[in-house]
Short mmCIF file of N, CA and C in Angstrom, two decimals:
data_model
loop_
_atom_site.label_atom_id
_atom_site.label_comp_id
_atom_site.label_asym_id
_atom_site.label_seq_id
_atom_site.Cartn_x
_atom_site.Cartn_y
_atom_site.Cartn_z
N MET A 251 4.94 20.12 -14.11
CA MET A 251 4.25 21.38 -14.11
C MET A 251 5.24 22.43 -15.07
N ILE A 252 3.97 22.66 -15.60
CA ILE A 252 5.12 23.92 -16.74
C ILE A 252 4.36 24.90 -16.54
N ASN A 253 5.18 25.90 -16.54
CA ASN A 253 4.59 27.59 -16.50
C ASN A 253 5.40 27.87 -16.93
N HIS A 254 4.35 28.53 -18.50
CA HIS A 254 4.93 29.69 -19.65
C HIS A 254 5.17 30.92 -19.28
N GLU A 255 4.32 31.92 -18.46
CA GLU A 255 4.96 33.04 -17.67
C GLU A 255 6.23 33.68 -17.26
N HIS A 256 6.45 32.05 -16.18
CA HIS A 256 7.63 32.21 -15.58
C HIS A 256 8.52 31.50 -16.21
N LYS A 257 8.37 30.63 -16.92
CA LYS A 257 9.55 29.89 -17.94
C LYS A 257 10.14 28.84 -16.80
N CYS A 258 9.23 28.34 -16.15
CA CYS A 258 9.77 27.43 -15.81
C CYS A 258 9.09 25.89 -15.46
N ILE A 259 9.94 24.77 -14.92
CA ILE A 259 9.35 23.21 -15.09
C ILE A 259 9.60 22.76 -13.56
N PHE A 260 8.51 22.11 -13.44
CA PHE A 260 8.68 21.56 -11.48
C PHE A 260 8.28 20.52 -11.72
N ILE A 261 9.10 19.23 -11.08
CA ILE A 261 8.65 18.20 -11.27
C ILE A 261 8.36 17.68 -9.71
N HIS A 262 7.07 17.16 -9.56
CA HIS A 262 6.26 17.15 -9.16
C HIS A 262 6.24 15.50 -8.27
N ILE A 263 7.28 15.52 -7.69
CA ILE A 263 7.36 14.58 -6.88
C ILE A 263 6.23 14.45 -5.19
N ASN A 264 5.61 13.19 -5.47
CA ASN A 264 4.84 13.18 -4.67
C ASN A 264 5.13 13.37 -3.14
N LYS A 265 4.38 14.05 -2.07
CA LYS A 265 4.87 14.13 -0.73
C LYS A 265 6.53 15.03 -0.36
N CYS A 266 6.66 15.83 -1.08
CA CYS A 266 7.77 16.45 -1.29
C CYS A 266 7.85 18.57 -1.80
N ALA A 267 6.17 18.48 -1.25
CA ALA A 267 5.73 19.96 -0.89
C ALA A 267 4.92 20.88 -2.61
N GLY A 268 4.83 19.80 -3.18
CA GLY A 268 4.95 19.91 -4.94
C GLY A 268 3.33 20.43 -4.70
N PHE A 269 2.35 19.70 -4.36
CA PHE A 269 1.01 20.29 -4.10
C PHE A 269 0.49 22.31 -3.79
N SER A 270 1.55 22.53 -2.75
CA SER A 270 1.67 23.52 -2.89
C SER A 270 2.28 24.37 -4.15
N ILE A 271 3.44 23.90 -4.21
CA ILE A 271 3.79 24.60 -5.49
C ILE A 271 3.21 24.55 -6.56
N ASP A 272 1.82 23.62 -7.03
CA ASP A 272 1.08 23.96 -7.87
C ASP A 272 0.16 24.80 -7.78
N TYR A 273 0.11 24.83 -6.62
CA TYR A 273 -0.92 26.00 -6.23
C TYR A 273 -0.66 27.47 -6.38
N PHE A 274 0.93 27.69 -6.00
CA PHE A 274 1.77 28.64 -5.95
C PHE A 274 1.12 29.03 -7.60
N PHE A 275 1.81 28.46 -8.47
CA PHE A 275 2.02 28.96 -9.29
C PHE A 275 0.29 28.76 -10.13
N ASN A 276 0.08 28.43 -10.08
CA ASN A 276 -1.01 27.93 -11.17
C ASN A 276 -2.98 27.74 -10.48
N ASP A 277 -2.76 27.83 -9.52
CA ASP A 277 -4.54 27.87 -8.56
C ASP A 277 -4.53 26.63 -8.54
N ARG A 278 -3.89 25.12 -9.05
CA ARG A 278 -4.98 23.91 -9.12
C ARG A 278 -3.20 22.75 -9.12
N PHE A 279 -3.73 21.80 -9.17
CA PHE A 279 -2.98 20.63 -8.72
C PHE A 279 -2.53 19.84 -10.43
N CYS A 280 -1.13 20.00 -10.86
CA CYS A 280 -0.83 19.92 -11.97
C CYS A 280 -0.72 18.42 -12.70
N GLY A 281 -0.76 17.83 -11.80
CA GLY A 281 -0.34 16.24 -11.71
C GLY A 281 1.02 16.14 -11.01
N HIS A 282 1.22 14.53 -11.45
CA HIS A 282 2.95 14.27 -11.36
C HIS A 282 3.54 13.45 -12.72
N ASP A 283 4.47 14.00 -12.83
CA ASP A 283 5.34 13.71 -14.39
C ASP A 283 6.51 13.72 -13.62
N LYS A 284 6.77 12.74 -14.38
CA LYS A 284 9.02 12.36 -14.37
C LYS A 284 9.08 13.70 -15.34
N ALA A 285 10.70 14.37 -14.94
CA ALA A 285 11.66 15.04 -16.03
C ALA A 285 11.59 14.55 -17.63
N ILE A 286 11.66 13.52 -17.29
CA ILE A 286 11.32 12.76 -18.98
C ILE A 286 9.98 13.27 -19.85
N HIS A 287 8.97 12.84 -19.40
CA HIS A 287 7.94 13.19 -20.16
C HIS A 287 8.34 14.93 -20.63
N TYR A 288 8.17 15.87 -19.47
CA TYR A 288 8.78 17.20 -20.13
C TYR A 288 9.81 17.66 -21.65
N LYS A 289 10.93 16.39 -20.85
CA LYS A 289 11.71 16.49 -22.29
C LYS A 289 11.40 16.27 -23.39
N ASN A 290 10.38 14.95 -23.24
CA ASN A 290 9.90 14.29 -24.68
C ASN A 290 8.46 15.18 -25.08
N LYS A 291 7.77 15.76 -24.14
CA LYS A 291 6.64 16.64 -24.66
C LYS A 291 6.82 18.09 -25.25
N TYR A 292 7.96 18.79 -24.34
CA TYR A 292 8.06 19.99 -24.44
C TYR A 292 9.10 20.24 -24.39
N PRO A 293 10.82 19.64 -25.42
CA PRO A 293 11.65 19.79 -26.19
C PRO A 293 12.22 20.83 -26.57
N LYS A 294 11.40 22.36 -26.77
CA LYS A 294 12.17 23.24 -26.70
C LYS A 294 12.05 23.49 -25.32
N GLU A 295 11.17 24.12 -24.77
CA GLU A 295 10.90 24.68 -23.31
C GLU A 295 11.68 23.81 -22.24
N PHE A 296 12.21 22.40 -22.57
CA PHE A 296 13.25 21.89 -21.39
C PHE A 296 14.47 22.01 -21.70
N LYS A 297 14.79 22.98 -23.12
CA LYS A 297 16.41 22.95 -23.33
C LYS A 297 16.31 24.64 -22.38
N GLU A 298 15.30 25.44 -22.81
CA GLU A 298 15.05 26.89 -22.48
C GLU A 298 14.91 27.39 -20.71
N TYR A 299 13.88 26.75 -20.38
CA TYR A 299 13.01 26.67 -19.22
C TYR A 299 13.94 26.37 -17.77
N PHE A 300 13.89 27.09 -17.01
CA PHE A 300 14.44 26.86 -15.64
C PHE A 300 13.80 25.70 -15.39
N LYS A 301 14.58 24.44 -14.75
CA LYS A 301 13.60 23.45 -14.39
C LYS A 301 14.43 23.17 -12.56
N PHE A 302 13.42 22.73 -12.23
CA PHE A 302 13.62 22.42 -10.69
C PHE A 302 13.08 21.55 -10.09
N THR A 303 13.42 20.90 -8.69
CA THR A 303 11.99 19.83 -7.64
C THR A 303 12.58 20.25 -6.70
N ILE A 304 11.61 19.44 -5.61
CA ILE A 304 12.23 19.14 -4.31
C ILE A 304 12.20 17.55 -4.13
N VAL A 305 12.95 17.35 -3.41
CA VAL A 305 13.17 16.07 -2.72
C VAL A 305 13.38 16.28 -1.49
N ARG A 306 12.76 14.95 -0.51
CA ARG A 306 12.73 14.63 0.90
C ARG A 306 13.54 13.29 1.30
N ASN A 307 14.06 13.54 2.41
CA ASN A 307 14.18 12.27 3.98
C ASN A 307 13.53 10.91 2.97
N PRO A 308 13.87 9.89 2.54
CA PRO A 308 13.10 9.03 2.00
C PRO A 308 12.42 8.55 3.26
N TRP A 309 12.87 7.91 4.98
CA TRP A 309 11.93 7.55 5.97
C TRP A 309 11.24 8.66 6.22
N ASP A 310 11.20 10.26 5.61
CA ASP A 310 9.62 11.61 6.10
C ASP A 310 9.01 10.88 5.21
N ARG A 311 9.32 11.31 4.05
CA ARG A 311 8.57 11.03 3.36
C ARG A 311 7.47 9.97 3.06
N MET A 312 8.09 8.48 2.96
CA MET A 312 7.18 7.67 2.91
C MET A 312 6.20 7.27 4.24
N LEU A 313 6.87 8.14 5.50
CA LEU A 313 5.68 7.84 6.43
C LEU A 313 4.66 9.18 6.35
N SER A 314 4.95 10.21 5.62
CA SER A 314 3.94 11.11 5.08
C SER A 314 3.14 10.25 4.32
N PHE A 315 3.87 9.76 3.50
CA PHE A 315 2.48 8.73 2.38
C PHE A 315 1.81 8.19 2.74
N TYR A 316 2.22 7.09 4.01
CA TYR A 316 1.66 6.28 4.76
C TYR A 316 -0.12 7.54 5.61
N LEU A 317 0.46 8.43 5.68
CA LEU A 317 -0.36 9.46 6.38
C LEU A 317 -0.69 9.90 5.83
N TYR A 318 -0.71 10.25 4.68
CA TYR A 318 -1.69 11.19 3.67
C TYR A 318 -3.06 10.11 2.94
N GLN A 319 -2.41 8.70 2.85
CA GLN A 319 -3.23 7.55 2.52
C GLN A 319 -4.04 7.42 3.16
N LYS A 320 -3.47 7.24 4.80
CA LYS A 320 -4.25 7.01 5.83
C LYS A 320 -5.69 8.15 6.11
N LYS A 321 -5.26 9.45 5.85
CA LYS A 321 -6.31 10.59 5.88
C LYS A 321 -7.15 10.20 4.54
N ARG A 322 -7.15 9.71 3.58
CA ARG A 322 -7.82 9.59 2.46
C ARG A 322 -8.49 8.53 2.35
N CYS A 323 -8.47 7.39 3.42
CA CYS A 323 -9.29 6.40 3.86
C CYS A 323 -8.66 5.24 2.87
N TRP A 324 -7.58 5.35 2.03
CA TRP A 324 -6.93 4.23 1.62
C TRP A 324 -7.36 4.11 0.30
N ASP A 325 -7.96 4.66 -0.37
CA ASP A 325 -8.73 4.89 -1.60
C ASP A 325 -8.01 3.88 -2.80
N PHE A 326 -6.75 4.10 -3.02
CA PHE A 326 -6.20 3.16 -3.77
C PHE A 326 -5.62 1.56 -3.60
N TYR A 327 -6.29 1.24 -2.14
CA TYR A 327 -5.01 0.25 -2.00
C TYR A 327 -7.08 -1.07 -1.07
N PRO A 328 -6.43 -2.29 -1.36
CA PRO A 328 -7.29 -3.29 -0.92
C PRO A 328 -7.86 -3.50 0.11
N PHE A 329 -7.81 -2.69 1.30
CA PHE A 329 -8.33 -2.48 1.94
C PHE A 329 -9.08 -1.29 2.94
N SER A 330 -9.91 -1.74 3.30
CA SER A 330 -10.51 -0.37 4.18
C SER A 330 -9.74 0.46 5.00
N ALA A 331 -10.34 1.88 5.31
CA ALA A 331 -9.60 2.50 6.18
C ALA A 331 -9.56 1.64 7.51
N GLU A 332 -11.16 1.02 8.01
CA GLU A 332 -10.46 0.35 9.09
C GLU A 332 -9.48 -0.88 9.45
N LYS A 333 -9.46 -1.49 8.23
CA LYS A 333 -8.57 -2.85 7.74
C LYS A 333 -7.44 -2.09 7.56
N ALA A 334 -7.00 -0.92 7.52
CA ALA A 334 -5.64 -0.79 7.01
C ALA A 334 -4.47 -1.37 8.06
N PRO A 335 -3.21 -1.67 8.02
CA PRO A 335 -2.05 -1.87 8.64
C PRO A 335 -1.68 -0.67 9.65
N PRO A 336 -1.16 -1.44 10.08
CA PRO A 336 0.05 -0.09 11.15
C PRO A 336 1.04 0.51 10.47
N PHE A 337 1.94 1.12 10.44
CA PHE A 337 2.62 1.86 9.58
C PHE A 337 3.81 0.72 9.26
N ASN A 338 4.79 0.00 10.15
CA ASN A 338 5.49 -0.64 9.97
C ASN A 338 5.09 -2.34 9.25
N GLU A 339 3.74 -2.58 9.68
CA GLU A 339 3.10 -3.59 8.75
C GLU A 339 3.10 -3.27 7.32
N PHE A 340 2.70 -1.92 6.88
CA PHE A 340 2.75 -1.48 5.55
C PHE A 340 3.45 -1.43 5.14
N ILE A 341 4.89 -0.94 5.54
CA ILE A 341 6.03 -1.02 5.11
C ILE A 341 6.17 -2.50 4.85
N CYS A 342 6.38 -2.91 6.03
CA CYS A 342 6.83 -4.98 5.19
C CYS A 342 5.94 -5.41 4.48
N LYS A 343 4.98 -5.37 3.92
CA LYS A 343 3.63 -6.17 3.68
C LYS A 343 3.20 -5.89 2.48
N TYR A 344 3.15 -4.05 1.88
CA TYR A 344 3.32 -3.26 0.78
C TYR A 344 4.05 -2.63 0.47
N LEU A 345 4.77 -2.00 0.80
CA LEU A 345 5.75 -0.75 0.28
C LEU A 345 7.62 -1.98 -0.26
N LYS A 346 7.83 -2.66 0.63
CA LYS A 346 8.67 -3.93 0.23
C LYS A 346 8.68 -4.54 -1.36
N ARG A 347 6.81 -4.84 -1.28
CA ARG A 347 6.89 -5.62 -2.24
C ARG A 347 6.46 -5.07 -3.38
N MET A 348 6.03 -4.02 -3.59
CA MET A 348 5.79 -3.16 -4.73
C MET A 348 6.72 -2.94 -5.19
N PRO A 349 6.74 -2.96 -6.82
CA PRO A 349 7.69 -2.59 -7.36
C PRO A 349 8.26 -1.37 -7.40
N LYS A 350 8.91 -0.98 -8.13
CA LYS A 350 9.67 0.53 -8.24
C LYS A 350 8.23 1.89 -8.49
N GLN A 351 7.73 1.34 -9.65
CA GLN A 351 7.74 2.16 -10.59
C GLN A 351 5.94 1.66 -10.57
N THR A 352 5.16 2.17 -9.79
CA THR A 352 3.60 2.10 -9.05
C THR A 352 2.46 2.76 -9.83
N ARG A 353 1.49 3.35 -9.72
CA ARG A 353 0.96 4.79 -9.73
C ARG A 353 0.50 5.16 -7.92
N LEU A 354 1.07 4.18 -7.10
CA LEU A 354 0.62 4.85 -5.82
C LEU A 354 2.05 5.87 -5.44
N ASN A 355 2.74 5.61 -6.16
CA ASN A 355 4.08 6.98 -6.48
C ASN A 355 5.00 6.50 -5.02
N THR A 356 5.40 6.18 -5.00
CA THR A 356 6.23 5.25 -4.00
C THR A 356 7.50 4.79 -4.58
N LYS A 357 8.37 5.55 -5.71
CA LYS A 357 9.49 5.46 -6.33
C LYS A 357 10.46 6.36 -5.98
N PRO A 358 11.40 6.03 -5.61
CA PRO A 358 12.19 7.26 -4.93
C PRO A 358 12.76 8.72 -5.82
N CYS A 359 13.09 9.30 -5.94
CA CYS A 359 13.28 10.97 -6.01
C CYS A 359 13.87 10.81 -7.36
N TYR A 360 15.49 10.02 -6.95
CA TYR A 360 15.88 9.35 -8.29
C TYR A 360 15.46 9.77 -9.33
N ASP A 361 14.33 8.27 -9.22
CA ASP A 361 13.71 8.04 -10.63
C ASP A 361 13.00 9.28 -11.50
N TRP A 362 12.55 10.38 -10.71
CA TRP A 362 11.41 11.26 -10.89
C TRP A 362 12.75 11.97 -12.48
N ILE A 363 13.71 12.20 -11.64
CA ILE A 363 14.31 13.37 -12.41
C ILE A 363 15.74 12.83 -12.75
N HIS A 364 16.14 11.53 -13.76
CA HIS A 364 17.22 11.00 -14.50
C HIS A 364 16.30 10.33 -15.30
N ASP A 365 17.37 10.32 -16.33
CA ASP A 365 16.75 9.66 -17.69
C ASP A 365 16.89 8.30 -17.40
N LYS A 366 17.05 7.30 -18.73
CA LYS A 366 17.00 5.58 -18.24
C LYS A 366 18.44 5.62 -17.80
N ASN A 367 19.24 6.34 -19.01
CA ASN A 367 21.00 6.26 -18.63
C ASN A 367 21.34 6.91 -17.58
N ASP A 368 20.73 7.05 -16.75
CA ASP A 368 20.98 7.81 -15.55
C ASP A 368 21.36 9.23 -15.61
N ASN A 369 21.21 10.20 -16.45
CA ASN A 369 21.74 11.50 -16.60
C ASN A 369 20.85 12.02 -15.98
N LEU A 370 21.12 13.00 -14.80
CA LEU A 370 20.15 13.90 -14.38
C LEU A 370 19.85 14.90 -14.99
N LEU A 371 18.44 15.11 -15.17
CA LEU A 371 18.04 15.81 -15.94
C LEU A 371 17.06 17.58 -15.21
N ILE A 372 17.54 17.69 -14.10
CA ILE A 372 16.89 18.70 -13.13
C ILE A 372 17.83 19.46 -12.78
N PRO A 373 18.65 20.52 -13.16
CA PRO A 373 19.92 20.76 -12.26
C PRO A 373 19.18 21.99 -11.25
N GLU A 374 18.12 22.30 -10.95
CA GLU A 374 18.17 22.49 -9.28
C GLU A 374 17.31 21.77 -8.82
N ILE A 375 17.42 21.53 -7.30
CA ILE A 375 16.85 20.31 -6.26
C ILE A 375 17.45 20.83 -5.15
N VAL A 376 15.95 21.00 -4.62
CA VAL A 376 15.87 21.98 -3.16
C VAL A 376 15.57 20.55 -2.31
N LYS A 377 15.82 20.55 -1.02
CA LYS A 377 15.68 19.21 -0.08
C LYS A 377 14.31 20.36 0.40
N PHE A 378 13.31 19.47 0.81
CA PHE A 378 11.98 19.45 1.58
C PHE A 378 12.43 20.43 3.30
N GLU A 379 13.79 19.69 3.50
CA GLU A 379 14.45 19.94 5.05
C GLU A 379 14.85 22.01 4.86
N GLU A 380 15.05 22.25 3.41
CA GLU A 380 15.56 23.56 3.34
C GLU A 380 14.70 24.25 2.52
N LEU A 381 12.95 23.97 2.37
CA LEU A 381 12.38 24.74 1.63
C LEU A 381 11.94 26.62 2.57
N GLN A 382 12.30 26.67 3.52
CA GLN A 382 12.04 27.84 4.27
C GLN A 382 13.46 29.25 3.57
N HIS A 383 14.41 28.39 3.03
CA HIS A 383 15.64 29.11 3.11
C HIS A 383 16.00 28.95 1.15
N ARG A 384 15.10 27.78 0.76
CA ARG A 384 15.98 27.55 -0.57
C ARG A 384 14.83 28.04 -1.62
N LEU A 385 13.36 28.31 -0.96
CA LEU A 385 12.51 28.44 -2.24
C LEU A 385 12.71 30.25 -2.64
N PRO A 386 12.95 30.58 -1.79
CA PRO A 386 13.07 32.40 -2.06
C PRO A 386 14.29 32.75 -2.97
N ILE A 387 15.10 31.84 -3.15
CA ILE A 387 16.35 31.83 -4.11
C ILE A 387 15.24 31.40 -5.21
N VAL A 388 14.81 30.44 -5.65
CA VAL A 388 14.18 29.77 -6.55
C VAL A 388 13.47 30.88 -7.51
N PHE A 389 12.56 31.35 -6.71
CA PHE A 389 11.53 31.93 -6.81
C PHE A 389 12.14 33.21 -7.57
N LYS A 390 13.43 33.68 -6.95
CA LYS A 390 13.90 35.34 -7.58
C LYS A 390 14.34 34.99 -8.53
N LYS A 391 14.83 33.76 -9.17
CA LYS A 391 15.55 33.19 -9.97
C LYS A 391 14.43 33.48 -11.46
N ILE A 392 13.73 32.60 -10.84
CA ILE A 392 12.38 33.16 -12.31
C ILE A 392 11.08 33.47 -12.33
N ASN A 393 11.25 35.06 -11.12
CA ASN A 393 11.02 36.37 -11.28
C ASN A 393 9.44 35.92 -10.80
N LYS A 394 8.90 35.30 -9.03
CA LYS A 394 7.87 34.75 -8.72
C LYS A 394 8.09 35.50 -7.57
N ASP A 395 6.77 36.04 -6.72
CA ASP A 395 7.00 36.81 -6.10
C ASP A 395 5.59 36.50 -5.65
N GLY A 396 5.79 36.38 -4.20
CA GLY A 396 4.63 35.81 -3.15
C GLY A 396 5.22 34.47 -1.98
N LYS A 397 4.38 34.56 -1.33
CA LYS A 397 5.07 33.76 0.06
C LYS A 397 4.22 31.93 -0.61
N LEU A 398 5.09 31.07 -0.16
CA LEU A 398 4.04 29.59 -0.56
C LEU A 398 3.47 29.47 0.88
N LYS A 399 2.04 29.13 0.42
CA LYS A 399 1.12 28.42 1.50
C LYS A 399 1.62 26.79 1.83
N LYS A 400 1.47 26.33 2.94
CA LYS A 400 1.66 25.18 3.28
C LYS A 400 0.45 24.39 3.27
N LEU A 401 -0.06 23.36 2.19
CA LEU A 401 -1.07 23.03 1.30
C LEU A 401 -0.76 21.32 1.32
N ASN A 402 -2.07 20.25 2.02
CA ASN A 402 -1.84 19.06 1.63
C ASN A 402 -1.04 18.20 2.51
N SER A 403 -0.35 19.52 3.66
CA SER A 403 0.56 17.98 4.60
C SER A 403 -0.29 17.61 5.68
N THR A 404 0.89 16.90 6.46
CA THR A 404 -0.23 15.86 7.62
C THR A 404 1.17 16.41 8.74
N GLU A 405 0.38 16.15 9.74
CA GLU A 405 0.35 16.51 11.11
C GLU A 405 1.47 15.27 12.01
N LYS A 406 2.56 15.20 12.35
CA LYS A 406 3.21 13.87 12.29
C LYS A 406 4.18 13.90 13.68
N LYS A 407 4.83 13.22 14.40
CA LYS A 407 5.96 13.49 15.22
C LYS A 407 6.81 12.83 14.04
N HIS A 408 8.13 13.16 14.95
CA HIS A 408 9.66 13.20 13.98
C HIS A 408 9.23 11.22 13.79
N TYR A 409 10.04 11.40 12.26
CA TYR A 409 9.51 9.86 11.54
C TYR A 409 10.39 9.01 12.66
N SER A 410 11.34 8.69 13.13
CA SER A 410 12.24 8.16 13.86
C SER A 410 11.18 7.35 14.88
N GLU A 411 10.16 8.05 15.08
CA GLU A 411 9.56 7.46 16.52
C GLU A 411 8.16 6.43 15.42
N TYR A 412 8.24 6.31 14.41
CA TYR A 412 7.24 5.34 13.37
C TYR A 412 8.31 3.99 13.54
N TYR A 413 9.14 4.13 12.83
CA TYR A 413 10.00 3.08 12.16
C TYR A 413 10.56 1.68 13.25
N ASN A 414 10.59 0.57 13.12
CA ASN A 414 11.46 -0.40 13.98
C ASN A 414 12.63 -0.68 12.94
N GLN A 415 13.66 -1.62 13.03
CA GLN A 415 14.88 -1.41 12.43
C GLN A 415 14.48 -2.36 11.02
N GLU A 416 13.62 -2.98 10.91
CA GLU A 416 13.42 -4.00 10.01
C GLU A 416 12.87 -2.82 8.47
N THR A 417 11.93 -2.31 9.10
CA THR A 417 11.13 -0.74 8.03
C THR A 417 12.29 0.30 7.79
N ARG A 418 13.39 1.18 9.27
CA ARG A 418 14.55 1.55 8.65
C ARG A 418 14.89 0.89 7.34
N GLU A 419 14.76 -0.36 7.73
CA GLU A 419 16.56 -0.88 6.42
C GLU A 419 15.59 -1.07 5.31
N ILE A 420 14.64 -1.85 5.13
CA ILE A 420 13.90 -1.77 4.10
C ILE A 420 13.81 -0.12 3.22
N ILE A 421 13.77 0.94 4.10
CA ILE A 421 13.44 2.21 3.41
C ILE A 421 15.25 2.90 2.86
N GLU A 422 16.31 2.35 3.70
CA GLU A 422 17.43 2.18 3.32
C GLU A 422 17.83 1.67 1.80
N LYS A 423 17.34 0.58 1.96
CA LYS A 423 17.75 -0.36 0.63
C LYS A 423 16.78 -0.06 -0.63
N ARG A 424 15.68 0.43 -0.51
CA ARG A 424 14.76 0.72 -1.79
C ARG A 424 15.31 2.21 -2.00
N PHE A 425 15.40 3.04 -0.93
CA PHE A 425 15.68 4.21 -1.82
C PHE A 425 17.31 4.97 -1.24
N LYS A 426 17.59 3.77 -1.77
CA LYS A 426 19.74 3.84 -1.45
C LYS A 426 20.12 4.86 -1.98
N LYS A 427 20.02 4.87 -3.34
CA LYS A 427 20.06 6.26 -4.89
C LYS A 427 19.67 7.59 -4.14
N ASP A 428 18.57 7.88 -3.26
CA ASP A 428 18.40 8.99 -2.86
C ASP A 428 19.08 8.91 -1.71
N ILE A 429 19.27 8.59 -1.13
CA ILE A 429 20.18 8.13 0.35
C ILE A 429 21.92 9.06 -0.04
N GLU A 430 22.11 8.28 -0.97
CA GLU A 430 23.66 8.57 -1.53
C GLU A 430 23.50 9.72 -2.36
N LEU A 431 22.82 10.59 -3.32
CA LEU A 431 22.36 11.45 -4.11
C LEU A 431 22.44 12.83 -3.46
N PHE A 432 21.13 12.51 -2.79
CA PHE A 432 20.91 13.99 -1.64
C PHE A 432 21.55 13.92 -0.30
N ASN A 433 22.46 12.65 0.06
CA ASN A 433 23.22 13.22 1.18
C ASN A 433 22.21 12.64 2.36
N TYR A 434 21.11 12.09 2.48
CA TYR A 434 20.35 11.80 3.76
C TYR A 434 20.63 10.42 4.81
N LYS A 435 20.35 10.74 5.53
CA LYS A 435 20.86 9.67 6.79
C LYS A 435 19.38 9.70 7.63
N TYR A 436 19.34 8.21 8.97
CA TYR A 436 18.12 8.65 9.40
C TYR A 436 18.85 8.78 10.56
N GLU A 437 17.59 10.04 11.07
CA GLU A 437 18.62 10.74 12.46
C GLU A 437 16.81 10.70 12.91
N THR A 438 17.60 11.20 14.45
CA THR A 438 16.63 10.75 15.87
C THR A 438 16.64 12.36 15.97
N PRO A 439 15.79 12.75 16.89
CA PRO A 439 15.41 14.02 17.26
C PRO A 439 16.36 14.77 18.04
#
């Protein structure tokens, strides 16, 4: 999302509160684009505007992704809502075999904010887990007032209650760069 009024660029990584940010700034969904898209399409603004994104614990993010797709009746998948696999089977059979770059937006946060040479393009990174504390600081930097509404969220138990050892390791392997760069770990409540 690019917002000229507040001179900012927000990289909307799916299942990281981006829908709420889009509506907070523009009253509409603005889509998902990687940082490199904005750098190429808006080179002047990309140099001058404040750039930020939100990242999320990958175990929590992929559970949220699964539950969101379930709520949407699996409209991007080759099965119906009635025949959708349970969570751990989905991770083993579908997520494990999907290439990282899919239209289903299951790529690591790292891929959204780095270029092909592994240069970090977005200087302000907010963790989903720290939204309440960090977003007001970000909004102050760009002179944006107001309170963020929680939109497009899914109620669930703690993510650790859904994973088994195999699926936990699949996420750990697939999202290795996210885990290292953003200092995430698998936690239990």
